[in-house]
Short mmCIF file of C-alpha atoms in Angstrom, two decimals:
data_model
loop_
_atom_site.label_atom_id
_atom_site.label_comp_id
_atom_site.label_asym_id
_atom_site.label_seq_id
_atom_site.Cartn_x
_atom_site.Cartn_y
_atom_site.Cartn_z
CA MET T 1 -62.52 -78.96 -6.76
CA ASN T 2 -59.25 -79.61 -5.55
CA ASP T 3 -57.98 -79.43 -2.02
CA SER T 4 -55.31 -76.93 -2.80
CA CYS T 5 -58.15 -74.41 -3.69
CA PHE T 6 -59.70 -74.72 -0.48
CA HIS T 7 -56.55 -74.52 1.61
CA SER T 8 -55.94 -71.21 -0.32
CA LEU T 9 -59.19 -69.71 0.51
CA ARG T 10 -58.66 -70.77 4.29
CA ARG T 11 -55.43 -68.38 4.26
CA LEU T 12 -57.32 -64.99 3.23
CA PRO T 13 -57.75 -62.41 5.96
CA ASP T 14 -61.18 -62.40 7.69
CA LYS T 15 -63.54 -59.97 6.24
CA ARG T 16 -64.30 -58.69 9.80
CA HIS T 17 -60.91 -57.14 10.02
CA SER T 18 -61.36 -54.25 7.66
CA PRO T 19 -63.36 -53.22 4.90
CA VAL T 20 -60.31 -52.81 2.71
CA LEU T 21 -59.19 -56.21 3.63
CA SER T 22 -62.56 -57.54 2.97
CA SER T 23 -62.37 -56.25 -0.56
CA VAL T 24 -59.06 -57.30 -1.34
CA ALA T 25 -59.94 -60.77 0.03
CA ALA T 26 -62.91 -61.06 -2.43
CA TRP T 27 -60.51 -60.02 -5.38
CA VAL T 28 -57.81 -62.19 -4.28
CA ALA T 29 -60.61 -65.21 -3.68
CA ALA T 30 -61.85 -64.66 -7.25
CA ALA T 31 -58.12 -64.83 -8.60
CA LEU T 32 -57.46 -67.80 -6.55
CA LEU T 33 -60.48 -70.08 -8.11
CA THR T 34 -59.53 -69.08 -11.50
CA ALA T 35 -56.66 -71.68 -10.99
CA CYS T 36 -58.95 -74.30 -9.81
CA THR T 37 -60.44 -77.44 -11.67
CA LEU T 38 -63.37 -79.41 -10.88
CA ALA T 39 -62.06 -82.26 -13.18
CA PRO T 40 -60.67 -85.50 -11.61
CA PRO T 41 -56.97 -85.86 -11.58
CA GLU T 42 -55.91 -86.95 -15.26
CA ARG T 43 -54.45 -90.80 -15.40
CA ALA T 44 -54.16 -92.50 -18.45
CA PRO T 45 -55.77 -96.08 -18.12
CA GLU T 46 -53.21 -98.71 -17.65
CA LEU T 47 -52.15 -100.93 -20.45
CA PRO T 48 -50.85 -104.39 -20.22
CA LEU T 49 -47.66 -103.76 -22.32
CA ALA T 50 -45.50 -107.08 -22.07
CA GLY T 51 -41.73 -106.92 -21.62
CA GLY T 52 -41.21 -108.76 -24.98
CA TRP T 53 -43.02 -110.06 -28.05
CA LYS T 54 -43.82 -113.89 -28.63
CA GLY T 55 -42.25 -113.41 -32.12
CA ALA T 56 -39.30 -111.16 -31.18
CA ALA T 57 -36.61 -113.71 -32.78
CA ALA T 58 -38.27 -113.24 -36.10
CA ASP T 59 -36.14 -111.40 -39.03
CA GLY T 60 -37.67 -108.76 -40.13
CA TRP T 61 -38.07 -105.13 -40.26
CA VAL T 62 -35.32 -102.36 -39.23
CA SER T 63 -31.50 -102.13 -39.10
CA THR T 64 -29.88 -100.62 -36.03
CA ALA T 65 -27.29 -98.86 -38.64
CA ALA T 66 -30.31 -96.87 -39.82
CA HIS T 67 -31.35 -95.62 -36.41
CA GLN T 68 -31.34 -91.98 -37.19
CA SER T 69 -33.40 -92.61 -40.42
CA TRP T 70 -35.71 -94.54 -38.34
CA ARG T 71 -35.90 -91.76 -35.44
CA GLU T 72 -36.73 -89.25 -37.76
CA GLY T 73 -39.61 -91.31 -39.10
CA ARG T 74 -38.20 -91.99 -42.63
CA TRP T 75 -38.76 -95.46 -42.16
CA TRP T 76 -39.09 -95.94 -46.10
CA THR T 77 -35.26 -95.52 -46.78
CA LEU T 78 -34.65 -98.73 -44.93
CA PHE T 79 -35.97 -100.48 -47.94
CA GLY T 80 -32.96 -98.99 -50.06
CA ASP T 81 -34.98 -97.87 -53.10
CA PRO T 82 -34.37 -94.22 -54.45
CA ASP T 83 -37.57 -94.21 -56.40
CA LEU T 84 -39.53 -95.05 -53.40
CA ASP T 85 -37.87 -92.39 -51.67
CA ALA T 86 -38.51 -90.06 -54.36
CA LEU T 87 -42.22 -91.18 -54.56
CA MET T 88 -42.23 -90.22 -50.89
CA ALA T 89 -41.05 -86.78 -50.98
CA ARG T 90 -44.14 -85.92 -53.19
CA LEU T 91 -46.73 -87.69 -50.98
CA ASP T 92 -46.76 -84.70 -48.38
CA ILE T 93 -47.12 -82.19 -50.90
CA ASP T 94 -49.86 -83.37 -53.14
CA ASN T 95 -51.88 -86.02 -51.29
CA ALA T 96 -55.44 -84.72 -50.73
CA SER T 97 -56.08 -86.64 -47.72
CA LEU T 98 -53.13 -85.42 -46.06
CA ALA T 99 -54.66 -81.75 -47.03
CA GLN T 100 -57.81 -82.49 -45.27
CA ALA T 101 -56.21 -83.54 -42.25
CA VAL T 102 -54.00 -80.73 -41.77
CA ALA T 103 -56.92 -78.47 -42.24
CA GLN T 104 -58.50 -80.32 -39.59
CA VAL T 105 -55.70 -79.47 -37.47
CA ALA T 106 -55.80 -75.91 -38.09
CA GLN T 107 -59.53 -75.88 -37.49
CA ALA T 108 -58.67 -77.66 -33.84
CA GLU T 109 -56.42 -74.75 -33.10
CA ALA T 110 -58.62 -72.00 -34.05
CA LEU T 111 -61.04 -73.68 -31.78
CA LEU T 112 -58.37 -73.78 -29.12
CA ARG T 113 -57.64 -70.12 -29.37
CA GLN T 114 -61.45 -69.36 -29.20
CA ALA T 115 -61.56 -71.17 -25.88
CA GLU T 116 -58.72 -69.44 -24.60
CA ALA T 117 -60.28 -65.94 -25.77
CA GLN T 118 -63.29 -66.83 -23.25
CA ARG T 119 -60.85 -66.57 -20.49
CA ALA T 120 -60.00 -62.96 -21.17
CA PRO T 121 -61.90 -59.52 -20.54
CA VAL T 122 -63.92 -58.07 -23.36
CA LEU T 123 -63.42 -54.29 -23.99
CA GLY T 124 -65.94 -52.36 -26.40
CA ALA T 125 -66.15 -48.86 -27.54
CA GLN T 126 -68.84 -46.62 -28.98
CA ALA T 127 -69.43 -43.28 -30.31
CA GLY T 128 -72.01 -41.36 -32.24
CA VAL T 129 -72.80 -37.90 -33.76
CA GLN T 130 -76.38 -36.82 -34.32
CA ARG T 131 -78.07 -33.75 -35.75
CA SER T 132 -81.85 -33.19 -35.83
CA GLY T 133 -84.75 -30.47 -35.91
CA ARG T 134 -85.13 -26.76 -37.04
CA PRO T 135 -83.09 -25.00 -36.16
CA ALA T 136 -80.58 -28.04 -36.06
CA ARG T 137 -79.47 -29.24 -32.91
CA GLY T 138 -76.40 -31.51 -32.31
CA SER T 139 -75.39 -34.33 -30.11
CA ALA T 140 -72.60 -36.48 -29.47
CA ASP T 141 -71.70 -39.22 -27.01
CA LEU T 142 -68.68 -41.72 -26.42
CA GLY T 143 -68.48 -44.67 -24.28
CA LEU T 144 -65.94 -47.39 -23.28
CA THR T 145 -67.10 -50.81 -21.77
CA ALA T 146 -65.39 -53.78 -20.15
CA SER T 147 -66.61 -57.06 -18.81
CA TRP T 148 -64.51 -60.03 -17.31
CA ALA T 149 -66.32 -63.31 -15.96
CA PRO T 150 -63.80 -64.83 -13.81
CA ASP T 151 -63.27 -68.45 -14.14
CA LEU T 152 -64.10 -69.15 -10.52
CA TRP T 153 -64.57 -72.55 -10.67
CA GLY T 154 -62.09 -73.61 -13.56
CA ARG T 155 -65.09 -74.27 -16.22
CA LEU T 156 -62.90 -72.43 -18.85
CA GLY T 157 -59.85 -73.65 -17.75
CA ASP T 158 -61.38 -77.37 -18.33
CA ALA T 159 -62.82 -76.37 -21.56
CA VAL T 160 -59.28 -75.24 -22.72
CA ARG T 161 -57.48 -78.31 -21.44
CA ALA T 162 -60.18 -80.36 -23.27
CA GLN T 163 -59.73 -78.55 -26.60
CA GLY T 164 -56.19 -78.74 -26.33
CA ALA T 165 -56.05 -82.55 -26.01
CA GLN T 166 -58.45 -82.26 -28.89
CA LEU T 167 -56.02 -80.55 -30.93
CA GLN T 168 -53.59 -83.16 -30.10
CA VAL T 169 -56.03 -85.82 -31.23
CA SER T 170 -56.04 -83.85 -34.36
CA GLN T 171 -52.44 -83.60 -34.59
CA ALA T 172 -51.97 -87.66 -34.21
CA ASP T 173 -54.47 -87.95 -36.87
CA LEU T 174 -52.50 -86.21 -39.06
CA ALA T 175 -49.85 -88.19 -38.31
CA GLY T 176 -51.90 -91.31 -38.74
CA ALA T 177 -53.20 -90.20 -42.02
CA ARG T 178 -49.41 -89.60 -43.03
CA LEU T 179 -48.41 -92.96 -42.04
CA ALA T 180 -51.36 -94.52 -43.66
CA ALA T 181 -50.61 -92.61 -46.99
CA GLN T 182 -46.86 -93.66 -46.80
CA GLY T 183 -47.75 -97.21 -46.07
CA SER T 184 -50.30 -97.34 -48.99
CA LEU T 185 -47.78 -95.78 -51.23
CA ALA T 186 -45.25 -98.37 -50.44
CA GLN T 187 -47.54 -101.06 -50.44
CA ALA T 188 -48.87 -100.35 -54.12
CA TYR T 189 -45.01 -99.43 -55.20
CA PHE T 190 -43.76 -103.03 -53.78
CA ALA T 191 -46.58 -104.77 -55.53
CA LEU T 192 -45.95 -102.81 -59.03
CA ARG T 193 -42.07 -103.82 -58.59
CA ALA T 194 -43.09 -107.27 -57.98
CA ALA T 195 -45.23 -107.20 -60.82
CA ASP T 196 -42.14 -105.84 -62.90
CA ALA T 197 -39.92 -108.63 -61.73
CA GLU T 198 -42.88 -111.25 -62.20
CA GLN T 199 -43.21 -109.81 -65.92
CA ALA T 200 -39.47 -110.28 -66.51
CA LEU T 201 -39.65 -114.04 -65.31
CA LEU T 202 -42.61 -114.35 -67.71
CA ASP T 203 -40.76 -112.87 -70.48
CA ASP T 204 -37.81 -115.21 -69.87
CA ILE T 205 -40.29 -118.37 -69.57
CA ILE T 206 -41.97 -117.28 -72.79
CA THR T 207 -38.76 -117.17 -74.67
CA GLY T 208 -38.37 -120.75 -73.19
CA TYR T 209 -41.46 -121.78 -74.57
CA GLU T 210 -41.03 -120.23 -77.79
CA ARG T 211 -37.85 -122.24 -78.17
CA ALA T 212 -39.62 -125.39 -76.92
CA ALA T 213 -42.58 -124.85 -79.51
CA THR T 214 -39.94 -124.06 -82.33
CA ILE T 215 -37.98 -127.52 -81.36
CA THR T 216 -41.57 -129.22 -81.31
CA GLY T 217 -42.72 -127.82 -84.56
CA ASN T 218 -39.38 -129.01 -86.05
CA ARG T 219 -39.71 -132.62 -84.76
CA TYR T 220 -43.36 -132.78 -86.06
CA ARG T 221 -42.20 -131.64 -89.48
CA ALA T 222 -39.77 -134.19 -89.60
CA GLY T 223 -42.13 -136.94 -88.33
CA ILE T 224 -40.60 -137.26 -85.27
CA ALA T 225 -43.17 -135.90 -82.92
CA ALA T 226 -46.88 -136.40 -82.76
CA HIS T 227 -49.13 -133.43 -84.05
CA THR T 228 -50.73 -133.44 -80.07
CA ASP T 229 -47.23 -132.69 -79.06
CA LEU T 230 -47.27 -129.39 -81.15
CA LEU T 231 -50.40 -128.77 -79.95
CA GLN T 232 -49.51 -128.54 -76.42
CA ALA T 233 -46.54 -126.85 -77.07
CA GLN T 234 -48.66 -124.12 -78.43
CA SER T 235 -51.04 -124.31 -75.87
CA THR T 236 -48.57 -123.97 -73.09
CA LEU T 237 -46.92 -120.80 -74.83
CA ASP T 238 -50.56 -119.05 -75.29
CA ASN T 239 -51.26 -119.59 -71.83
CA ALA T 240 -48.01 -118.06 -70.41
CA ARG T 241 -48.48 -115.21 -72.90
CA ALA T 242 -52.22 -114.63 -71.21
CA THR T 243 -50.73 -114.67 -67.79
CA ARG T 244 -48.35 -112.25 -69.06
CA ALA T 245 -50.98 -109.77 -70.25
CA GLY T 246 -52.86 -110.08 -66.65
CA LEU T 247 -49.88 -108.94 -64.91
CA GLN T 248 -49.69 -106.08 -67.00
CA ARG T 249 -53.29 -105.23 -66.19
CA ASN T 250 -52.58 -105.81 -62.32
CA ARG T 251 -49.25 -103.33 -62.95
CA ALA T 252 -51.53 -100.61 -64.50
CA SER T 253 -53.83 -100.85 -61.20
CA TYR T 254 -50.89 -100.46 -59.00
CA GLU T 255 -49.52 -97.58 -60.91
CA HIS T 256 -53.06 -96.00 -61.08
CA ALA T 257 -53.18 -96.17 -57.31
CA ILE T 258 -49.90 -94.65 -56.65
CA ALA T 259 -50.88 -91.71 -59.03
CA VAL T 260 -54.10 -91.09 -56.77
CA LEU T 261 -52.18 -90.91 -53.67
CA LEU T 262 -49.74 -88.52 -55.07
CA GLY T 263 -52.80 -86.33 -56.34
CA GLN T 264 -52.18 -86.90 -59.71
CA PRO T 265 -54.60 -87.85 -62.51
CA PRO T 266 -53.61 -91.44 -63.51
CA ALA T 267 -53.36 -90.61 -67.49
CA ARG T 268 -50.55 -88.12 -66.40
CA PHE T 269 -48.41 -90.49 -64.49
CA THR T 270 -46.25 -93.19 -65.51
CA LEU T 271 -43.50 -94.91 -63.57
CA ALA T 272 -41.23 -96.64 -65.70
CA PRO T 273 -40.19 -100.58 -64.98
CA ALA T 274 -37.20 -100.94 -63.18
CA PRO T 275 -35.52 -103.97 -60.91
CA TRP T 276 -37.17 -104.80 -58.04
CA ILE T 277 -35.02 -104.46 -54.72
CA ASP T 278 -36.94 -106.86 -52.46
CA GLN T 279 -34.57 -105.90 -49.35
CA VAL T 280 -36.12 -106.53 -46.15
CA PRO T 281 -34.52 -104.52 -42.94
CA THR T 282 -33.33 -106.91 -40.13
CA VAL T 283 -34.87 -106.79 -36.66
CA PRO T 284 -32.91 -104.80 -33.93
CA PRO T 285 -31.69 -106.33 -30.66
CA GLU T 286 -34.25 -104.39 -29.05
CA LEU T 287 -38.00 -104.11 -29.77
CA PRO T 288 -39.57 -102.26 -26.76
CA ALA T 289 -43.55 -102.71 -26.76
CA SER T 290 -43.63 -99.12 -25.37
CA LEU T 291 -43.19 -97.88 -28.94
CA LEU T 292 -47.03 -98.50 -29.48
CA LEU T 293 -47.38 -95.44 -27.04
CA ARG T 294 -46.27 -93.43 -30.05
CA ARG T 295 -48.38 -95.05 -32.51
CA PRO T 296 -50.82 -92.02 -33.75
CA ASP T 297 -54.07 -94.13 -33.35
CA VAL T 298 -53.11 -95.11 -29.83
CA ALA T 299 -51.89 -91.53 -29.03
CA ALA T 300 -55.02 -90.02 -30.62
CA ALA T 301 -57.36 -92.49 -28.24
CA GLU T 302 -54.99 -91.48 -25.21
CA ARG T 303 -55.55 -87.96 -25.94
CA ALA T 304 -59.41 -88.44 -26.31
CA VAL T 305 -59.37 -89.92 -23.04
CA ALA T 306 -57.55 -86.51 -21.33
CA ALA T 307 -60.32 -84.50 -23.62
CA ALA T 308 -63.09 -86.53 -22.02
CA ASN T 309 -61.63 -86.26 -18.39
CA ALA T 310 -61.33 -82.38 -18.47
CA ARG T 311 -64.91 -82.13 -19.86
CA ILE T 312 -66.34 -83.85 -16.68
CA GLY T 313 -64.76 -80.74 -14.85
CA VAL T 314 -67.10 -78.42 -17.42
CA ALA T 315 -70.00 -80.44 -16.16
CA ARG T 316 -69.28 -80.01 -12.81
CA ALA T 317 -68.66 -76.35 -12.92
CA ALA T 318 -72.38 -75.85 -13.86
CA TRP T 319 -73.47 -76.47 -10.14
CA PHE T 320 -71.48 -73.25 -9.26
CA PRO T 321 -72.38 -69.79 -9.41
CA SER T 322 -70.81 -67.38 -12.09
CA LEU T 323 -69.56 -63.85 -11.62
CA ASN T 324 -69.54 -61.02 -14.09
CA LEU T 325 -67.70 -57.95 -13.49
CA SER T 326 -68.41 -54.88 -15.83
CA ALA T 327 -67.19 -51.37 -15.75
CA SER T 328 -68.16 -48.57 -18.21
CA LEU T 329 -66.97 -45.07 -18.92
CA GLY T 330 -68.85 -42.38 -21.28
CA GLY T 331 -70.49 -39.18 -21.67
CA GLY T 332 -72.75 -37.15 -24.09
CA ALA T 333 -72.48 -33.51 -25.07
CA SER T 334 -73.91 -31.28 -27.66
CA GLY T 335 -70.64 -31.17 -29.54
CA LEU T 336 -67.39 -33.33 -30.17
CA SER T 337 -65.52 -30.18 -28.42
CA GLN T 338 -67.51 -30.36 -25.21
CA LEU T 339 -67.47 -34.32 -25.27
CA VAL T 340 -64.04 -34.72 -23.89
CA SER T 341 -64.61 -32.25 -20.94
CA ALA T 342 -64.50 -33.78 -17.50
CA PRO T 343 -68.29 -32.78 -16.31
CA THR T 344 -69.61 -34.83 -19.26
CA LEU T 345 -68.09 -38.06 -18.11
CA ALA T 346 -69.55 -40.78 -16.30
CA TRP T 347 -68.25 -44.15 -15.23
CA SER T 348 -69.85 -47.16 -13.57
CA LEU T 349 -68.61 -50.41 -11.91
CA GLY T 350 -70.74 -53.42 -11.52
CA ALA T 351 -70.94 -57.16 -10.62
CA ALA T 352 -73.51 -59.67 -11.02
CA LEU T 353 -73.51 -63.19 -9.28
CA ALA T 354 -75.81 -65.79 -11.15
CA GLN T 355 -76.86 -69.25 -9.82
CA THR T 356 -79.39 -71.77 -11.48
CA LEU T 357 -81.48 -73.15 -8.82
CA PHE T 358 -83.67 -75.82 -10.32
CA ASP T 359 -83.30 -77.46 -13.71
CA ALA T 360 -84.79 -80.69 -13.36
CA GLY T 361 -81.63 -82.79 -13.30
CA ALA T 362 -80.03 -81.59 -16.25
CA ARG T 363 -76.89 -80.63 -14.54
CA ASP T 364 -76.39 -84.03 -13.15
CA ALA T 365 -77.05 -85.71 -16.49
CA ALA T 366 -74.61 -83.94 -17.96
CA ILE T 367 -72.07 -84.90 -15.59
CA ASP T 368 -73.10 -88.46 -15.85
CA GLN T 369 -72.91 -88.28 -19.69
CA ALA T 370 -69.16 -86.95 -19.50
CA ARG T 371 -68.28 -89.60 -17.06
CA ALA T 372 -69.75 -92.31 -19.37
CA ALA T 373 -67.84 -90.76 -22.39
CA HIS T 374 -64.40 -90.94 -20.17
CA LEU T 375 -65.20 -94.57 -19.37
CA ALA T 376 -65.70 -94.93 -23.34
CA ALA T 377 -62.70 -93.30 -24.28
CA SER T 378 -60.79 -95.20 -21.90
CA ALA T 379 -62.08 -98.60 -23.14
CA ALA T 380 -61.21 -97.51 -26.61
CA TYR T 381 -57.80 -96.46 -25.87
CA ARG T 382 -57.21 -99.62 -24.25
CA GLN T 383 -58.86 -101.73 -27.27
CA ARG T 384 -56.68 -99.70 -29.66
CA ALA T 385 -53.73 -100.55 -27.79
CA LEU T 386 -54.59 -104.36 -27.75
CA ALA T 387 -55.14 -104.12 -31.41
CA ALA T 388 -51.91 -102.55 -32.09
CA MET T 389 -50.08 -105.35 -29.91
CA GLY T 390 -52.11 -107.99 -32.02
CA GLN T 391 -50.80 -106.50 -35.21
CA VAL T 392 -46.99 -106.59 -34.21
CA GLU T 393 -47.46 -109.97 -33.32
CA ASP T 394 -49.18 -110.85 -36.28
CA GLN T 395 -46.48 -109.40 -38.33
CA LEU T 396 -43.43 -110.81 -36.30
CA SER T 397 -44.94 -114.17 -36.80
CA ALA T 398 -45.69 -113.69 -40.56
CA LEU T 399 -41.87 -112.58 -41.03
CA ALA T 400 -40.55 -115.64 -39.12
CA THR T 401 -43.00 -118.08 -41.24
CA LEU T 402 -42.14 -116.37 -44.37
CA ALA T 403 -38.57 -116.81 -44.33
CA THR T 404 -38.84 -120.31 -43.73
CA GLN T 405 -41.27 -120.70 -46.74
CA ILE T 406 -39.05 -118.61 -49.01
CA GLY T 407 -36.08 -121.15 -48.07
CA HIS T 408 -38.20 -124.23 -49.00
CA VAL T 409 -39.63 -122.60 -52.13
CA SER T 410 -36.41 -121.37 -53.35
CA ALA T 411 -35.29 -124.91 -53.12
CA ALA T 412 -37.96 -126.61 -54.93
CA ALA T 413 -38.09 -123.83 -57.80
CA ALA T 414 -34.30 -124.57 -58.49
CA ALA T 415 -35.02 -128.41 -58.08
CA ALA T 416 -38.14 -128.03 -60.75
CA ALA T 417 -35.79 -126.09 -63.04
CA ALA T 418 -33.18 -128.92 -63.21
CA ALA T 419 -35.96 -131.36 -63.62
CA GLU T 420 -37.45 -129.49 -66.68
CA GLN T 421 -34.01 -129.26 -68.37
CA ARG T 422 -33.62 -133.17 -68.00
CA ILE T 423 -36.85 -133.90 -69.16
CA MET T 424 -36.45 -131.82 -72.07
CA ASN T 425 -33.20 -133.30 -73.08
CA SER T 426 -34.66 -136.68 -72.42
CA TYR T 427 -37.69 -135.55 -75.00
CA GLN T 428 -35.34 -134.53 -77.64
CA ALA T 429 -33.65 -137.72 -77.27
CA GLY T 430 -36.83 -139.60 -77.96
CA LEU T 431 -37.02 -141.13 -74.56
CA SER T 432 -39.80 -139.18 -72.72
CA ALA T 433 -43.11 -137.84 -74.10
CA TYR T 434 -44.14 -134.44 -74.25
CA THR T 435 -46.78 -134.40 -71.69
CA ASN T 436 -43.75 -134.89 -69.04
CA VAL T 437 -41.97 -131.72 -70.67
CA VAL T 438 -45.81 -129.66 -70.23
CA SER T 439 -45.90 -130.81 -66.53
CA ALA T 440 -42.35 -129.77 -65.80
CA GLN T 441 -42.75 -126.35 -67.28
CA ALA T 442 -45.80 -126.00 -65.15
CA SER T 443 -43.98 -126.95 -62.30
CA THR T 444 -41.18 -124.97 -62.41
CA LEU T 445 -43.20 -121.81 -63.54
CA GLY T 446 -45.63 -122.32 -60.40
CA ALA T 447 -42.47 -122.44 -58.14
CA ARG T 448 -40.85 -119.43 -59.57
CA ARG T 449 -43.89 -117.44 -59.32
CA ALA T 450 -44.76 -118.77 -55.59
CA LEU T 451 -41.25 -117.31 -54.77
CA LEU T 452 -41.81 -114.14 -56.11
CA GLN T 453 -45.06 -113.88 -54.16
CA LEU T 454 -43.28 -114.88 -50.90
CA GLN T 455 -40.98 -112.59 -51.38
CA LEU T 456 -43.34 -109.60 -51.84
CA GLN T 457 -45.67 -111.14 -48.97
CA ARG T 458 -42.26 -110.81 -46.97
CA GLN T 459 -41.65 -107.34 -47.53
CA GLN T 460 -45.44 -106.33 -47.34
CA ALA T 461 -45.06 -107.85 -43.78
CA ALA T 462 -42.17 -106.01 -42.92
CA LEU T 463 -43.94 -102.70 -44.09
CA ALA T 464 -46.98 -103.57 -41.94
CA LEU T 465 -44.69 -104.07 -39.00
CA ILE T 466 -43.21 -100.81 -39.39
CA GLU T 467 -46.75 -99.46 -39.70
CA ALA T 468 -48.28 -101.53 -36.49
CA LEU T 469 -45.37 -99.77 -34.55
CA GLY T 470 -46.58 -96.05 -35.88
CA GLY T 471 -43.67 -95.72 -38.20
CA GLY T 472 -41.01 -94.60 -35.97
CA TRP T 473 -39.56 -93.72 -32.61
CA GLN T 474 -40.27 -90.17 -32.61
CA ALA T 475 -43.70 -88.89 -32.80
CA PRO T 476 -44.04 -85.31 -34.84
CA TRP T 477 -46.42 -83.75 -31.92
CA ALA T 478 -44.26 -85.04 -29.06
CA ALA T 479 -41.22 -83.15 -30.55
CA ALA T 480 -43.31 -79.78 -30.16
CA GLY T 481 -43.77 -80.98 -26.32
CA GLY T 482 -47.46 -82.14 -27.08
CA ALA T 483 -48.64 -85.47 -26.33
CA PRO T 484 -46.53 -87.90 -24.12
#
């Protein structure tokens, strides 16, 4: 129990002064004790937040010019894709996982109201009319009852605080479910647009292979090229067409995933091909590690610690007696007209004090269990925060590495394309074998596809970094004065 509770009780008048003061003191004591709590002081576990990030110099994820969109949680607008913006607007309406999380928040709110209702008095009323016998006789009765169990040791208050923190856990879980759904939608969308870009690349390459096959066929029919050259040209063209068909299958899978996220049957959802906007936002000058404290799963873990702390107080309160106050007013008569007359009415007041004397250590075990649950929640909170830090560092490192790789592969793709053109010219002039052309074509295709894949990976790493930091600077439940 808090020391302030004992200090308040010491200031009450001595019961020896007068019966009236003694009665008043008893009621005041009960009122003061209802404000007490047996829970330990609430302190969140210390987190080893660093002053900066190892990969903070990497190019990456958010522009300071888009600060307002980022603050409001509309992080996807930083990628500058109107089609993605439109899909995100549909996510909150139709996603089934979000609907489930919303229902769980509503359930937690109802449980909180139930816990709060336990602290209020209970009022009841009963009325009855009966006729029986020969000759008929009538009777009527009316009664009002009231009862109240003062929260002397803060058990109900701690239960309310525990359920309030649990509600905030549910709210954070909802924010986490929303962020996960948004991240999954963005990942699938970027992969689909990258598939569109790769299909367009393959279409251009297939056109070039068709032209090369035509040239080789003409040379073969003119007796200039060998039949093996024609076969190799046709094989290269067919392989490219097979790769194009595989990309179409992958694109369909991404489209189906988007449909499911939007709560739509895949058969009724179509996303037309469009140019891929491979934009990656840039890193702001400041990236505080404290952003992790607003990440939904980290915030949920911290609120779980607060709930476990309050449950320790609930368990401790079982060691103290409980008080129940009751009152009733009622009466009976032979008819309704006589029921409301004063002589038929009776009243009563009562108080009952109950205390468990022996329970074979059950209360001690409950306290030990609550303390162990608090330790487990604290460890889970710390581990969740550490995992979040690791994810941020991973994505910062990935962005830096991918930027370097893209530069090298872009130069390699340009060089391979130039070499392919020269070798083709050399082949047409009869100075080179067609096997050199095939090798050059494969090298160019591999380099250009690798460049597209690296660009997709960089965009997805930026998205993963945003998710690792919780999706924004303003958590939705914090705006309502909930979790810190």
